[in-house]
XYZ file of C-alpha atoms in Angstrom:
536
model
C -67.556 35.596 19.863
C -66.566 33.469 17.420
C -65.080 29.693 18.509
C -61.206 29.412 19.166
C -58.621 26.565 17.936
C -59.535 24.108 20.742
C -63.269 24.805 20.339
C -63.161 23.983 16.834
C -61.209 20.702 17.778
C -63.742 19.287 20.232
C -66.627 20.328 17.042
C -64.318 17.571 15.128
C -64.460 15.429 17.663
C -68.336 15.286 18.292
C -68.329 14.966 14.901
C -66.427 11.317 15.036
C -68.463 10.340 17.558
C -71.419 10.554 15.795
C -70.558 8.638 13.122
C -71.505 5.655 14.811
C -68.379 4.503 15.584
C -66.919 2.917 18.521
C -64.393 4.808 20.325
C -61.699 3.769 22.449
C -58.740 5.509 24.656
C -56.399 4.021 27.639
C -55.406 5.940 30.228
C -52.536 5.578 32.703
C -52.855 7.176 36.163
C -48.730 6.172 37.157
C -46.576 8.364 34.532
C -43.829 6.116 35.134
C -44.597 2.948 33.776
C -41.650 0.476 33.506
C -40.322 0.465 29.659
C -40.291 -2.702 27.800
C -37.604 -5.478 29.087
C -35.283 -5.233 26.897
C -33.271 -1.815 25.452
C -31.294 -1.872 22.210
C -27.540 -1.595 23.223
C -27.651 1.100 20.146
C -30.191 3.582 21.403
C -27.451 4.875 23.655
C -25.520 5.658 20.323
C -28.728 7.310 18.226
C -26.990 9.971 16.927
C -23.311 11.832 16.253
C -21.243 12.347 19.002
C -20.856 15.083 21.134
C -17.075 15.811 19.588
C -18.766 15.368 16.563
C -15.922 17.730 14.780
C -12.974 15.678 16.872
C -10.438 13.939 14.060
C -11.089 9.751 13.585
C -8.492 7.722 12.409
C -11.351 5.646 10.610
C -9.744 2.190 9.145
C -9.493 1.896 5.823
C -10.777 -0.892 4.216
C -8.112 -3.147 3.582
C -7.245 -7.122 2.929
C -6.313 -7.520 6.519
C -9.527 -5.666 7.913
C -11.688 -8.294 5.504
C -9.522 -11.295 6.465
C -10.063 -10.499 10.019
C -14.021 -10.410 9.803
C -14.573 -13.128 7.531
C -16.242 -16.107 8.247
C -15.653 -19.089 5.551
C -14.760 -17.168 3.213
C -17.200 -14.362 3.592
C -17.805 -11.189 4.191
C -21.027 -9.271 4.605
C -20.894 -5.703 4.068
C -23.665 -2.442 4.178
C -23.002 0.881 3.566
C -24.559 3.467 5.830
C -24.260 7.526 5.929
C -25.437 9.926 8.720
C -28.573 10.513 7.441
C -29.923 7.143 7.598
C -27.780 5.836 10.920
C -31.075 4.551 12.484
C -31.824 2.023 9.703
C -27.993 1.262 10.101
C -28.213 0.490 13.826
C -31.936 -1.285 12.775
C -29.895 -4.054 10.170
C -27.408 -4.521 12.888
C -29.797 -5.194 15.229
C -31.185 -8.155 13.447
C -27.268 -9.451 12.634
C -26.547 -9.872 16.115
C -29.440 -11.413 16.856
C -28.480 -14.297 14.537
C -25.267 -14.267 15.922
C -23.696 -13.257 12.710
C -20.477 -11.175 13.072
C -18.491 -11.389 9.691
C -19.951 -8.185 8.758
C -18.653 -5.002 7.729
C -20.170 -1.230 7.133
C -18.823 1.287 5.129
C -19.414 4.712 6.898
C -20.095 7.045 3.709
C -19.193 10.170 5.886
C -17.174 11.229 9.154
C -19.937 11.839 11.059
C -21.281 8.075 10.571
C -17.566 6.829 11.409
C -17.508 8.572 14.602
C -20.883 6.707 15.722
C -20.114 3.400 13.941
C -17.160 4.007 16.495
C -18.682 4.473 19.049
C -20.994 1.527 19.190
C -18.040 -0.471 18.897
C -19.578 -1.474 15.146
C -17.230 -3.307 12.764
C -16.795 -0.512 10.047
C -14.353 0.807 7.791
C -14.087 4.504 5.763
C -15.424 5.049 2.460
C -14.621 8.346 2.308
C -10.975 8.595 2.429
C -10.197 5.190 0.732
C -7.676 3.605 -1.890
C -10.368 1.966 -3.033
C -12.707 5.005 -4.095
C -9.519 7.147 -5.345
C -9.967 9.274 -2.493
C -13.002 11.350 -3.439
C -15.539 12.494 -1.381
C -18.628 10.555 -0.647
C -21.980 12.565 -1.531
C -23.812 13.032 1.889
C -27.153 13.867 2.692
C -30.772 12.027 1.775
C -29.474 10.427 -0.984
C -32.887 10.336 -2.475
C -33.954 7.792 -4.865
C -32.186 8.532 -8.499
C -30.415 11.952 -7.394
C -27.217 12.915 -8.399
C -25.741 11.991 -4.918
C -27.807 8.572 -5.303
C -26.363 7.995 -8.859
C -22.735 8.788 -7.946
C -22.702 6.786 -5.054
C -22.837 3.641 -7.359
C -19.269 3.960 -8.892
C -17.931 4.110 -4.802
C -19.716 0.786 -4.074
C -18.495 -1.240 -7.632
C -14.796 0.140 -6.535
C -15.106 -1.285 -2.844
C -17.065 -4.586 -4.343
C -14.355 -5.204 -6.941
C -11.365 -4.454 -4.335
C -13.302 -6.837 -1.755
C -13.718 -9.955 -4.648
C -9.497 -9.147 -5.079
C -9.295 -10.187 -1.852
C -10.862 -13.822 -2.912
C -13.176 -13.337 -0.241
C -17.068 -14.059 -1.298
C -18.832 -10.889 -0.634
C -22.744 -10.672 0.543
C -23.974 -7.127 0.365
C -27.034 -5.983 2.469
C -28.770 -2.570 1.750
C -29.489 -1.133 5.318
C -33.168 -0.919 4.628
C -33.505 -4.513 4.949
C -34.006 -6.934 8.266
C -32.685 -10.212 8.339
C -34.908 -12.248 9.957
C -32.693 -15.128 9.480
C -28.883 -15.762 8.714
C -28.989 -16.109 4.922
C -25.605 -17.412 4.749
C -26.593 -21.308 5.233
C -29.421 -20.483 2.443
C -26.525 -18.982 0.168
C -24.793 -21.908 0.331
C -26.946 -24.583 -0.907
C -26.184 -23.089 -4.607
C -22.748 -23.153 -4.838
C -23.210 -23.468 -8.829
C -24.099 -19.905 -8.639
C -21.313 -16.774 -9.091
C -24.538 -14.239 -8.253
C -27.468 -14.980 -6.081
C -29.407 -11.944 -6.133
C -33.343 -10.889 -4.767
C -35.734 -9.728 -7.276
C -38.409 -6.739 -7.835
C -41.001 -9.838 -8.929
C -44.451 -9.377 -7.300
C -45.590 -13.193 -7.115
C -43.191 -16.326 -6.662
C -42.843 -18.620 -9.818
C -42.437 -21.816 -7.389
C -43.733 -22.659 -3.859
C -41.006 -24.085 -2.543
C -37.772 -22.992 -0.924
C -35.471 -23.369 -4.130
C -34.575 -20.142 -6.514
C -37.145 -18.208 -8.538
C -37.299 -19.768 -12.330
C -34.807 -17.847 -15.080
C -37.647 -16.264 -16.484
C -38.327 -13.453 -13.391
C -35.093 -12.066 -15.045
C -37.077 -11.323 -17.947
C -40.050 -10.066 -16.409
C -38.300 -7.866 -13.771
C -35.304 -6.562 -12.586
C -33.172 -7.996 -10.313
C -32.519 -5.989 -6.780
C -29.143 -5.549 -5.606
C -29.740 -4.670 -2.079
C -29.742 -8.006 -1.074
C -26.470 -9.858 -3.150
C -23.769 -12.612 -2.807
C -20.892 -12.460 -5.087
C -18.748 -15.242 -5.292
C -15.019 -14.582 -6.168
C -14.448 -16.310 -9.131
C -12.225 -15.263 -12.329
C -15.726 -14.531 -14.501
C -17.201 -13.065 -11.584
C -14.569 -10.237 -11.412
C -15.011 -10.008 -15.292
C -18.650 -8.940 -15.115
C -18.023 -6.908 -12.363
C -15.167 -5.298 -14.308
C -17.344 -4.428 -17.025
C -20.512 -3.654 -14.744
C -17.899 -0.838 -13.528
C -16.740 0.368 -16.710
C -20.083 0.534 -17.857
C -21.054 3.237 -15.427
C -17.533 5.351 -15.917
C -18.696 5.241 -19.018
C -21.635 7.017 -18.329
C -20.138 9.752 -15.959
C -21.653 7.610 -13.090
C -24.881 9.479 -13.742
C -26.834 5.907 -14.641
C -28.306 3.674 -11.575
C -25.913 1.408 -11.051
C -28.771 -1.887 -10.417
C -30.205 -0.924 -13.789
C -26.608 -1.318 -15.453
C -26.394 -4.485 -13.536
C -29.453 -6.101 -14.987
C -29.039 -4.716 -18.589
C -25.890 -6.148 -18.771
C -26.666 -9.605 -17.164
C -29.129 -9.861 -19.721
C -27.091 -9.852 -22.747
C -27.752 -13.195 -24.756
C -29.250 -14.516 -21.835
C -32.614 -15.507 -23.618
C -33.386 -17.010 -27.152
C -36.177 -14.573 -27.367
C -36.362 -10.930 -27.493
C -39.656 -8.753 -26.545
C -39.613 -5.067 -28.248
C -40.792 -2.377 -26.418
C -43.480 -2.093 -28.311
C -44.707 -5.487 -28.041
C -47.751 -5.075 -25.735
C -47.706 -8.750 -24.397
C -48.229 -8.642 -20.776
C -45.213 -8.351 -19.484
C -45.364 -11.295 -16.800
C -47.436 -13.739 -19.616
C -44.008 -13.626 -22.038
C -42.152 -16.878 -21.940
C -38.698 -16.006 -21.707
C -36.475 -19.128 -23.136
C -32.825 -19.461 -21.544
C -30.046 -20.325 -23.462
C -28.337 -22.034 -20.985
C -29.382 -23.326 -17.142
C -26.483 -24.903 -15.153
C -26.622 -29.037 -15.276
C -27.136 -29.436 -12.007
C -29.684 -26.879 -11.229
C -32.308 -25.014 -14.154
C -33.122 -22.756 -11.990
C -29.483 -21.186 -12.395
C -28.934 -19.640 -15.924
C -25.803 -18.103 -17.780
C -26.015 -14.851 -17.660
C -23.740 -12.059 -19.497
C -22.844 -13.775 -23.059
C -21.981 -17.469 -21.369
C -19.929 -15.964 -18.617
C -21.823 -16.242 -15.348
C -24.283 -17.872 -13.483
C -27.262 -16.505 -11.756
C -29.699 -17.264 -9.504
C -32.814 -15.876 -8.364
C -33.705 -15.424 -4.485
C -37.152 -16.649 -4.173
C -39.134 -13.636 -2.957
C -41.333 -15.782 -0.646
C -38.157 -15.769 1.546
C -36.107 -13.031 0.495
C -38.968 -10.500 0.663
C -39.492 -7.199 -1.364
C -41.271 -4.180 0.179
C -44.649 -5.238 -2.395
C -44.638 -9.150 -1.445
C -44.232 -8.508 2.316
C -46.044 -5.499 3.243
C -48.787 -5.179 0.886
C -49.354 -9.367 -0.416
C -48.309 -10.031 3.027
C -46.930 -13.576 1.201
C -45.496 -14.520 4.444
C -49.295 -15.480 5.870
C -50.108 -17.571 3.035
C -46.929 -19.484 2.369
C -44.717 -21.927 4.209
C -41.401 -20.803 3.048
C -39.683 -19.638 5.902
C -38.967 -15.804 5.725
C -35.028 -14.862 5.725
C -35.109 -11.219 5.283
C -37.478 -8.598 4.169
C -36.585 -4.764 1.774
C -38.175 -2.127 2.037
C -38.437 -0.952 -1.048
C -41.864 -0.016 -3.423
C -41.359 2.367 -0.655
C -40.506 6.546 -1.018
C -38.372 7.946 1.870
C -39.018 7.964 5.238
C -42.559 5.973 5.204
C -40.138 3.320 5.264
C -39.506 3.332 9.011
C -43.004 3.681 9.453
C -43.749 0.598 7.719
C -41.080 -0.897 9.647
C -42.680 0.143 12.812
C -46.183 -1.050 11.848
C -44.429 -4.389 11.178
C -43.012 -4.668 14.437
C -39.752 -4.954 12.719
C -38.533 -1.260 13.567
C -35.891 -1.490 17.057
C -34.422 1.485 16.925
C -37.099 3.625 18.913
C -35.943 4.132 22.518
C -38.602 3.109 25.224
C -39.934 6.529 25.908
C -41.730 6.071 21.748
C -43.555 3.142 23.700
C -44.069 4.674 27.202
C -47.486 6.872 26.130
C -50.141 6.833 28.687
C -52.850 8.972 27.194
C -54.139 7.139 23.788
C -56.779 7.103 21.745
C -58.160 4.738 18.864
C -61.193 4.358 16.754
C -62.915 1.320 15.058
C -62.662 2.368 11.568
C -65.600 1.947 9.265
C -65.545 0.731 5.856
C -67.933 0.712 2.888
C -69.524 -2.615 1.478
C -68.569 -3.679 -2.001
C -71.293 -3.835 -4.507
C -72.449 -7.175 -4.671
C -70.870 -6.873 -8.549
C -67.349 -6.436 -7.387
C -65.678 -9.372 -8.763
C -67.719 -8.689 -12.208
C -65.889 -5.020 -12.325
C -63.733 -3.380 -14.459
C -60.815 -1.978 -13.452
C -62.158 1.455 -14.051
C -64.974 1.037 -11.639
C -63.289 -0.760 -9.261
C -61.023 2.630 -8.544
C -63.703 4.842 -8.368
C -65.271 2.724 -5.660
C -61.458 2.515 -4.185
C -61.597 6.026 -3.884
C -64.674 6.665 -2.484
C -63.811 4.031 0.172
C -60.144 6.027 0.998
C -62.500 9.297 1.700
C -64.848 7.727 3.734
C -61.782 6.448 5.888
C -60.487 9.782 5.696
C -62.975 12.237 7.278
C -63.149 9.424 10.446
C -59.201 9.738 10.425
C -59.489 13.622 10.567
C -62.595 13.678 12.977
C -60.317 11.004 14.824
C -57.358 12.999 14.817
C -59.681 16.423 15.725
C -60.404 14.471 19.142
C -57.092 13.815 20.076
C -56.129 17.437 19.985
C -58.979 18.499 21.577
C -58.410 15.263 24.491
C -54.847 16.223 24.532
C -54.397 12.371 23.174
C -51.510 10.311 21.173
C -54.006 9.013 18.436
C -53.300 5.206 17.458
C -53.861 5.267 13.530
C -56.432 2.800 12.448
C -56.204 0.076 10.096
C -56.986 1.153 6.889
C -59.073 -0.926 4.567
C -57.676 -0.721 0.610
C -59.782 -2.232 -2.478
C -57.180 -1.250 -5.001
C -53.054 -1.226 -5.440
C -51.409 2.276 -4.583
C -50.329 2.115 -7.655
C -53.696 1.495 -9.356
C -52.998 3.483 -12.314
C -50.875 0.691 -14.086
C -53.762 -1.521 -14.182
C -56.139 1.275 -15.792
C -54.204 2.227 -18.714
C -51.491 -0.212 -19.317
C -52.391 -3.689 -17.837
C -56.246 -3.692 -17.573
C -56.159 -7.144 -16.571
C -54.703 -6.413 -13.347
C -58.377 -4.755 -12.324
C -56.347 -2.410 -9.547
C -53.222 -4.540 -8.838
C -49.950 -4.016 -9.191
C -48.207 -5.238 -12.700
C -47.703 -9.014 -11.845
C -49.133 -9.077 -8.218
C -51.928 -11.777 -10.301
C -52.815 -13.589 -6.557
C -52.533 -10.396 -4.468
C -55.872 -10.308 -2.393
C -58.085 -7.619 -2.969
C -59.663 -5.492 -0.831
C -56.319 -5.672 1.995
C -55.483 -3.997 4.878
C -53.265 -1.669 3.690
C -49.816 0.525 5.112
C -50.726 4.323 6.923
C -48.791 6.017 4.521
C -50.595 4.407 1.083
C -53.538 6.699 2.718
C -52.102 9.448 4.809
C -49.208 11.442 4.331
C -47.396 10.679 7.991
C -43.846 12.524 6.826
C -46.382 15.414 6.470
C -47.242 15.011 10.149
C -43.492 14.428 11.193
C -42.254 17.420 9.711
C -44.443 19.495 9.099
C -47.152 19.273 12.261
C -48.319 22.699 12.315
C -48.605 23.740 8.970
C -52.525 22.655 8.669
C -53.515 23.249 11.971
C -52.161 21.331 15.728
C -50.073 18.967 15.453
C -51.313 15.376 15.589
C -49.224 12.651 18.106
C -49.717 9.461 17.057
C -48.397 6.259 17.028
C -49.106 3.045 14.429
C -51.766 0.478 14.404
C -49.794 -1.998 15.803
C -48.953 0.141 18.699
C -50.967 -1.989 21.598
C -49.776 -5.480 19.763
C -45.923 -4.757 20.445
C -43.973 -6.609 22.994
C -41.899 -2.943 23.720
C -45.637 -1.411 24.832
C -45.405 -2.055 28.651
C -48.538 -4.194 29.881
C -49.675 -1.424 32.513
C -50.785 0.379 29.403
C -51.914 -1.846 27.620
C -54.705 -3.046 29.867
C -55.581 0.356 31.425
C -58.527 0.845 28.808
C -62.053 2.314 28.978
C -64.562 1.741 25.468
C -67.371 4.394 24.868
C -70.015 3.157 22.368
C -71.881 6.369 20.564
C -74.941 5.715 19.015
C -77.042 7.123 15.988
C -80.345 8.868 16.820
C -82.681 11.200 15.056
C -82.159 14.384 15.561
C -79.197 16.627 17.278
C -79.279 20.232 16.674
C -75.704 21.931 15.253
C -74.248 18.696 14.077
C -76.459 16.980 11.620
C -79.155 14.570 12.830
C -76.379 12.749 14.943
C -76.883 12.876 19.071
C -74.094 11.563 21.084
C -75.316 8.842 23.433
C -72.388 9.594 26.051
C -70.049 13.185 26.839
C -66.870 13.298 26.087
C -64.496 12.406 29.064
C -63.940 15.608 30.356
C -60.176 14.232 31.282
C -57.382 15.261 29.310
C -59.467 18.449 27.859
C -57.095 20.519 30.024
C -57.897 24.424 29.646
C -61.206 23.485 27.685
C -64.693 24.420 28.962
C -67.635 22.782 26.844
């Protein structure tokens, strides 16, 4: 007879444990375990209404909906569409929590109205607007650079330039962001500044709390997901031509890469070519102009505005904070943290591995069969520092599928144990984007163009080594489906204590021989609870 599904699943599963590693489960006997103190107010609103089709009279935006909201002057304002409601509700989160309420959203669709509504959320309509001419908002993933991700651009520059006509300052927030901290008081100490914008820049130019230097301009683009915009006559100007300069284009261009292009004109004395193959982040880009009373603020835009740089040891990118981790080895107190560097969907799981992710309702936290694995890693050569880039990937490599095949084994024994597996912490010696330092910055030797003090090897984000969207949507199509939760899982405040401490460890240990699966024996049996309709 040959073996069946679960058969084949406990096979994995001896095979983990005789890899020498240590192996480790909790198990809850009460299935109804309190849930974590505290419930977001949103969870009760985590998706479209029930009368999802019912007409809303959604308020347009308008001068006395902005006037209303405002708060010295200023307004914050997101833009959110059904698809991504739970990174909506996520931002908003955080804003309360800093007691910030001069905030705005713009629901992109009817459906995101209707629960913006209901949650009592300040919002207004971008769909059926003045400001947008009326047209209809693309819906849907929006993916990165898609047509529906390009066009979305003109809606926002017709909202941002009917907000600044309001003389209102405007802050805009993308809603994959968390503000850890009001930025507002932050924003302020630069009034000199018509734009104070975050950067793409993978290591800070300064280590204190004041703006990047001019020259990150240069070296990489600007971000507009995190933005103020002061409403001044130039201001309006660039913004003017920023939005010409995509009609222009049919509205197929990204609008940040329009943004930075044209902020960029005269700017510098100096002018790299394309096919100048100085390292990009060793040029010495020469302002022509910094503001008198701060050089870290620079004209921008032929003479015509002034910019400054958010430092990105506070105002966090998705490379600085979740792969530098910056945060651990600088003082600068964090104010809020992108996601970006990031495809998709792995950014709520980064989020979540973070501890930074509130949306999930206490049933995500309220598991009581688990299972996690010490993960082993391989040893360096004792050359490491003395290797090229080159080598140092194929050793990268080989380290990822060693990791691997004790993930799979891992994740083998939780099917066959009926277990929620908690992912391990996996160990990376090079960038996930490695393949910039082979070919086109050697130097880097496996980092990421620019990232010159990232630490290497690091403990690097689930999805950099396993495809977790893959397990989320698709959990059947390799074999059974995998539950798991993220590293982090037994760390988080929301994980009730009960299971927490209801733990048992089982050591398995090497020996010579062990007929049928190598020359492994397993020291201890499995625990035959949890293997529900399985006979060994």
């Amino acid at each position: 007879m040959s073996p069946g599904p679960k058969w084949a699943a406990i096979v994995s599963a001896v095979a983990l444990l005789c890899l020498g590693a240590q192996l480790t489960y909790t198990h809850n006997a009460n299935s109804s375990v309190t849930p974590a103190s505290s419930r977001n107010a949103f969870q009760r609103v985590s998706g479209p209404s029930a009368s999802q089709n019912k007409p809303l009279k959604a308020p347009p935006l308008s001068k006395q909906l902005v006037r209303e909201h405002a708060l010295n002057n200023t307004i914050i304002i997101a833009f959110a569409n059904a698809n991504h409601i739970d990174y909506t509700f996520n931002w908003l989160t955080y804003v309360f929590a800093n007691n910030i309420t001069n905030y705005l959203v713009g629901a992109i669709d009817p459906t995101t109205a209707r629960t913006l509504s209901k949650a009592g959320v300040n919002f207004f309509s971008m769909y059926d607007n003045v400001a947008n001419g009326a047209v209809r908002m693309p819906e849907g993933d929006l993916a990165f650079l898609s047509q529906g991700f390009l066009s979305i651009g003109l809606h926002k520059l017709a909202l941002i330039r009917t907000v600044l006509g309001y003389k209102v300052d405007l802050v805009c927030s993308d809603v994959d962001t968390v503000w850890l901290q009001n930025p507002l008081p932050y924003f302020a100490r630069f009034p000199e500044a018509d734009i104070l914008v975050s950067s793409d820049a993978t290591a800070p130019t300064h280590d204190d709390e004041g703006l990047e230097d001019p020259q990150v301009i240069g070296r990489h683009d600007l971000n507009i997901g995190i933005m103020m915009l002061r409403c001044t006559k130039n201001m309006t100007l660039f913004v003017d031509a920023w939005q010409q300069q995509l009609q222009r284009k049919g509205g197929q261009h990204w609008d940040q890469g329009e943004f930075n292009m044209l902020l960029r004109i005269n700017m510098f004395k100096n002018h790299f070519s394309w096919w100048d193959h100085t390292d990009t982040w060793d040029r010495v880009y020469k302002p022509k102009a910094t503001v008198a009373q701060n050089k870290r603020i620079v004209w921008a835009y032929n003479h015509s505005v002034t910019v400054g740089v958010l430092p990105v040891s506070m105002f966090a990118n998705g490379h600085i904070f979740f792969i530098q981790k910056l945060y651990k080895k600088l003082r600068s107190p964090l104010h809020v943290v992108h996601a970006n560097f990031i495809g998709g969907g792995f950014k709520r799981h980064r989020f979540r591995e973070s501890q930074l992710w509130l949306y999930d309702k206490p049933a995500y936290y309220n598991v009581d069969q688990l299972l996690s694995f010490d993960m082993r890693t391989l040893q360096p050569p004792a050359d490491w520092l003395q290797l090229n880039t080159r080598q140092r990937v194929q050793f990268h490599l080989e380290n990822i599928g060693t990791q691997l095949q004790q993930f799979w084994n891992a994740a083998g024994a939780a099917v066959a144990l009926n277990r929620t597996l908690i992912l391990p912490r996996f160990t990376c010696y090079c960038d996930e984007l490695w393949y910039w330092s082979l070919e086109v910055n050697p130097g880097y030797k496996c980092r990421y163009v620019g990232a010159r003090n990232q630490t290497l090897p690091f403990l690097c984000p689930h999805d950099m080594v396993v495809n977790l969207l893959q397990l989320d949507d698709e959990p059947t199509k390799f074999g059974a489906a995998v539950k798991y939760r993220e590293s982090t899982f037994m760390e988080n405040p929301r994980t009730p204590q009960a299971i927490k401490v209801s733990r048992q460890s089982c050591n398995f240990l090497r020996t010579s021989t062990f007929s049928g699966v190598g020359s492994y024996q397993c020291c201890m049996a499995l625990p035959l609870w949890g293997l529900s309709g399985v006979s060994l």
